[in-house]
Short mmCIF file of C-alpha atoms in Angstrom, two decimals:
data_model
loop_
_atom_site.label_atom_id
_atom_site.label_comp_id
_atom_site.label_asym_id
_atom_site.label_seq_id
_atom_site.Cartn_x
_atom_site.Cartn_y
_atom_site.Cartn_z
CA MET A 1 -29.28 18.46 1.89
CA MET A 2 -25.74 19.80 2.20
CA ARG A 3 -23.15 17.77 0.27
CA ILE A 4 -19.59 18.16 1.55
CA MET A 5 -16.69 16.33 -0.07
CA LEU A 6 -13.23 16.20 1.43
CA ALA A 7 -10.15 15.53 -0.66
CA CYS A 8 -6.95 14.16 0.78
CA SER A 9 -3.90 12.35 -0.49
CA ALA A 10 -5.41 8.85 -0.31
CA GLY A 11 -8.96 9.38 0.89
CA MET A 12 -8.31 7.37 4.04
CA SER A 13 -6.92 9.82 6.59
CA THR A 14 -10.09 11.88 6.62
CA SER A 15 -12.48 9.06 7.55
CA LEU A 16 -12.42 9.91 11.27
CA LEU A 17 -12.93 13.59 10.47
CA VAL A 18 -15.90 12.71 8.25
CA THR A 19 -17.49 10.78 11.12
CA LYS A 20 -17.01 13.70 13.49
CA MET A 21 -18.40 16.13 10.92
CA GLU A 22 -21.48 13.94 10.42
CA LYS A 23 -22.06 14.02 14.18
CA ALA A 24 -21.72 17.83 14.20
CA ALA A 25 -24.18 18.14 11.30
CA ALA A 26 -26.72 15.94 13.10
CA GLU A 27 -26.33 17.98 16.30
CA ALA A 28 -26.90 21.16 14.28
CA GLY A 29 -30.02 19.66 12.73
CA THR A 30 -28.51 19.84 9.25
CA GLU A 31 -29.09 17.01 6.81
CA ALA A 32 -25.71 16.43 5.23
CA LYS A 33 -23.87 13.94 3.06
CA ILE A 34 -20.17 14.06 3.91
CA TRP A 35 -17.50 11.86 2.35
CA ALA A 36 -13.83 11.76 1.46
CA VAL A 37 -12.01 10.84 -1.72
CA PRO A 38 -8.40 10.72 -2.86
CA GLU A 39 -7.30 13.85 -4.72
CA ALA A 40 -7.28 11.93 -8.02
CA GLU A 41 -11.05 11.38 -7.78
CA VAL A 42 -12.11 15.00 -7.26
CA GLU A 43 -12.77 15.75 -10.93
CA LYS A 44 -15.04 12.76 -11.48
CA ASN A 45 -17.15 13.83 -8.48
CA VAL A 46 -17.81 17.38 -9.72
CA GLY A 47 -21.54 18.01 -9.62
CA GLU A 48 -22.04 15.60 -6.71
CA PHE A 49 -21.01 18.04 -3.95
CA ASP A 50 -21.78 21.60 -2.88
CA ILE A 51 -18.38 22.41 -1.33
CA LEU A 52 -14.94 20.87 -1.61
CA LEU A 53 -12.75 20.78 1.48
CA VAL A 54 -9.07 20.17 0.84
CA GLY A 55 -6.93 18.35 3.39
CA PRO A 56 -3.93 20.40 4.53
CA GLN A 57 -1.56 17.69 3.30
CA ILE A 58 -2.58 18.48 -0.30
CA ARG A 59 -3.09 22.24 0.05
CA PHE A 60 -0.78 22.65 -2.97
CA LYS A 61 -3.65 21.26 -5.11
CA ALA A 62 -6.12 23.98 -4.06
CA LYS A 63 -5.38 26.24 -7.07
CA GLU A 64 -5.93 23.31 -9.43
CA PHE A 65 -9.25 22.54 -7.73
CA GLU A 66 -10.28 26.22 -7.90
CA LYS A 67 -9.68 26.17 -11.67
CA LEU A 68 -11.77 23.01 -11.88
CA ALA A 69 -14.52 24.72 -9.86
CA ALA A 70 -14.67 27.65 -12.28
CA GLY A 71 -16.89 29.51 -9.80
CA ARG A 72 -19.43 26.67 -9.54
CA PHE A 73 -18.57 25.64 -5.98
CA PRO A 74 -16.33 26.85 -3.15
CA VAL A 75 -12.96 25.24 -2.47
CA HIS A 76 -11.60 25.59 1.06
CA ILE A 77 -8.40 24.29 2.67
CA ILE A 78 -9.09 22.69 6.05
CA ASP A 79 -7.23 24.44 8.84
CA MET A 80 -4.20 22.37 9.84
CA ARG A 81 -4.98 22.61 13.58
CA ASP A 82 -8.61 21.59 13.09
CA TYR A 83 -7.51 18.69 10.90
CA GLY A 84 -4.78 17.60 13.31
CA THR A 85 -7.15 17.61 16.28
CA MET A 86 -9.97 16.06 14.20
CA ASN A 87 -12.28 18.91 15.25
CA GLY A 88 -15.26 17.83 13.17
CA ALA A 89 -17.56 20.48 14.59
CA LYS A 90 -15.17 23.31 13.69
CA VAL A 91 -14.55 21.94 10.19
CA PHE A 92 -18.29 21.46 9.61
CA ASN A 93 -19.15 24.95 10.87
CA THR A 94 -16.39 26.49 8.74
CA ALA A 95 -17.64 24.58 5.68
CA MET A 96 -21.16 25.91 6.23
CA GLU A 97 -19.87 29.47 6.67
CA VAL A 98 -17.72 29.28 3.52
CA TYR A 99 -20.62 27.79 1.55
CA ASN A 100 -23.08 30.44 2.75
CA ASN A 101 -20.66 33.28 1.99
CA PHE A 102 -19.98 31.82 -1.47
CA ASN A 103 -23.68 31.81 -2.29
CA LYS A 104 -24.47 35.36 -1.14
#
C-alpha cells in the first residue's frame, strides 16, 4: 500500500485534494492511504508515510523537511497550479512518479 502524507499550514485546506487523490488512486487500481496534517505534525508522523507532499503555501519548509527525511523518504512540493485547481489525479500521479524515481 502506498502511504502519501500531505503537509499544509493547518492541515485543513488539503482535505478536498486528499479526497480527489484517493479517487485517482482507486481509478488507477492503487491501494493508497492519503492524509493531510498541519506542518507542525510532520515530524511525529515520520515512519508512517512513504512520501511527503508539501503544500505550496508552506514551500519554505521543504528544506527543513528534507533534513528531517535524511534520505529515508522523498519530499516534494505540490505544484501551485495543481493545488489551486485541486487536480487530485495530477498530484497523485506526480507523487507516484517522484516516489518511483526516489527508489530507483
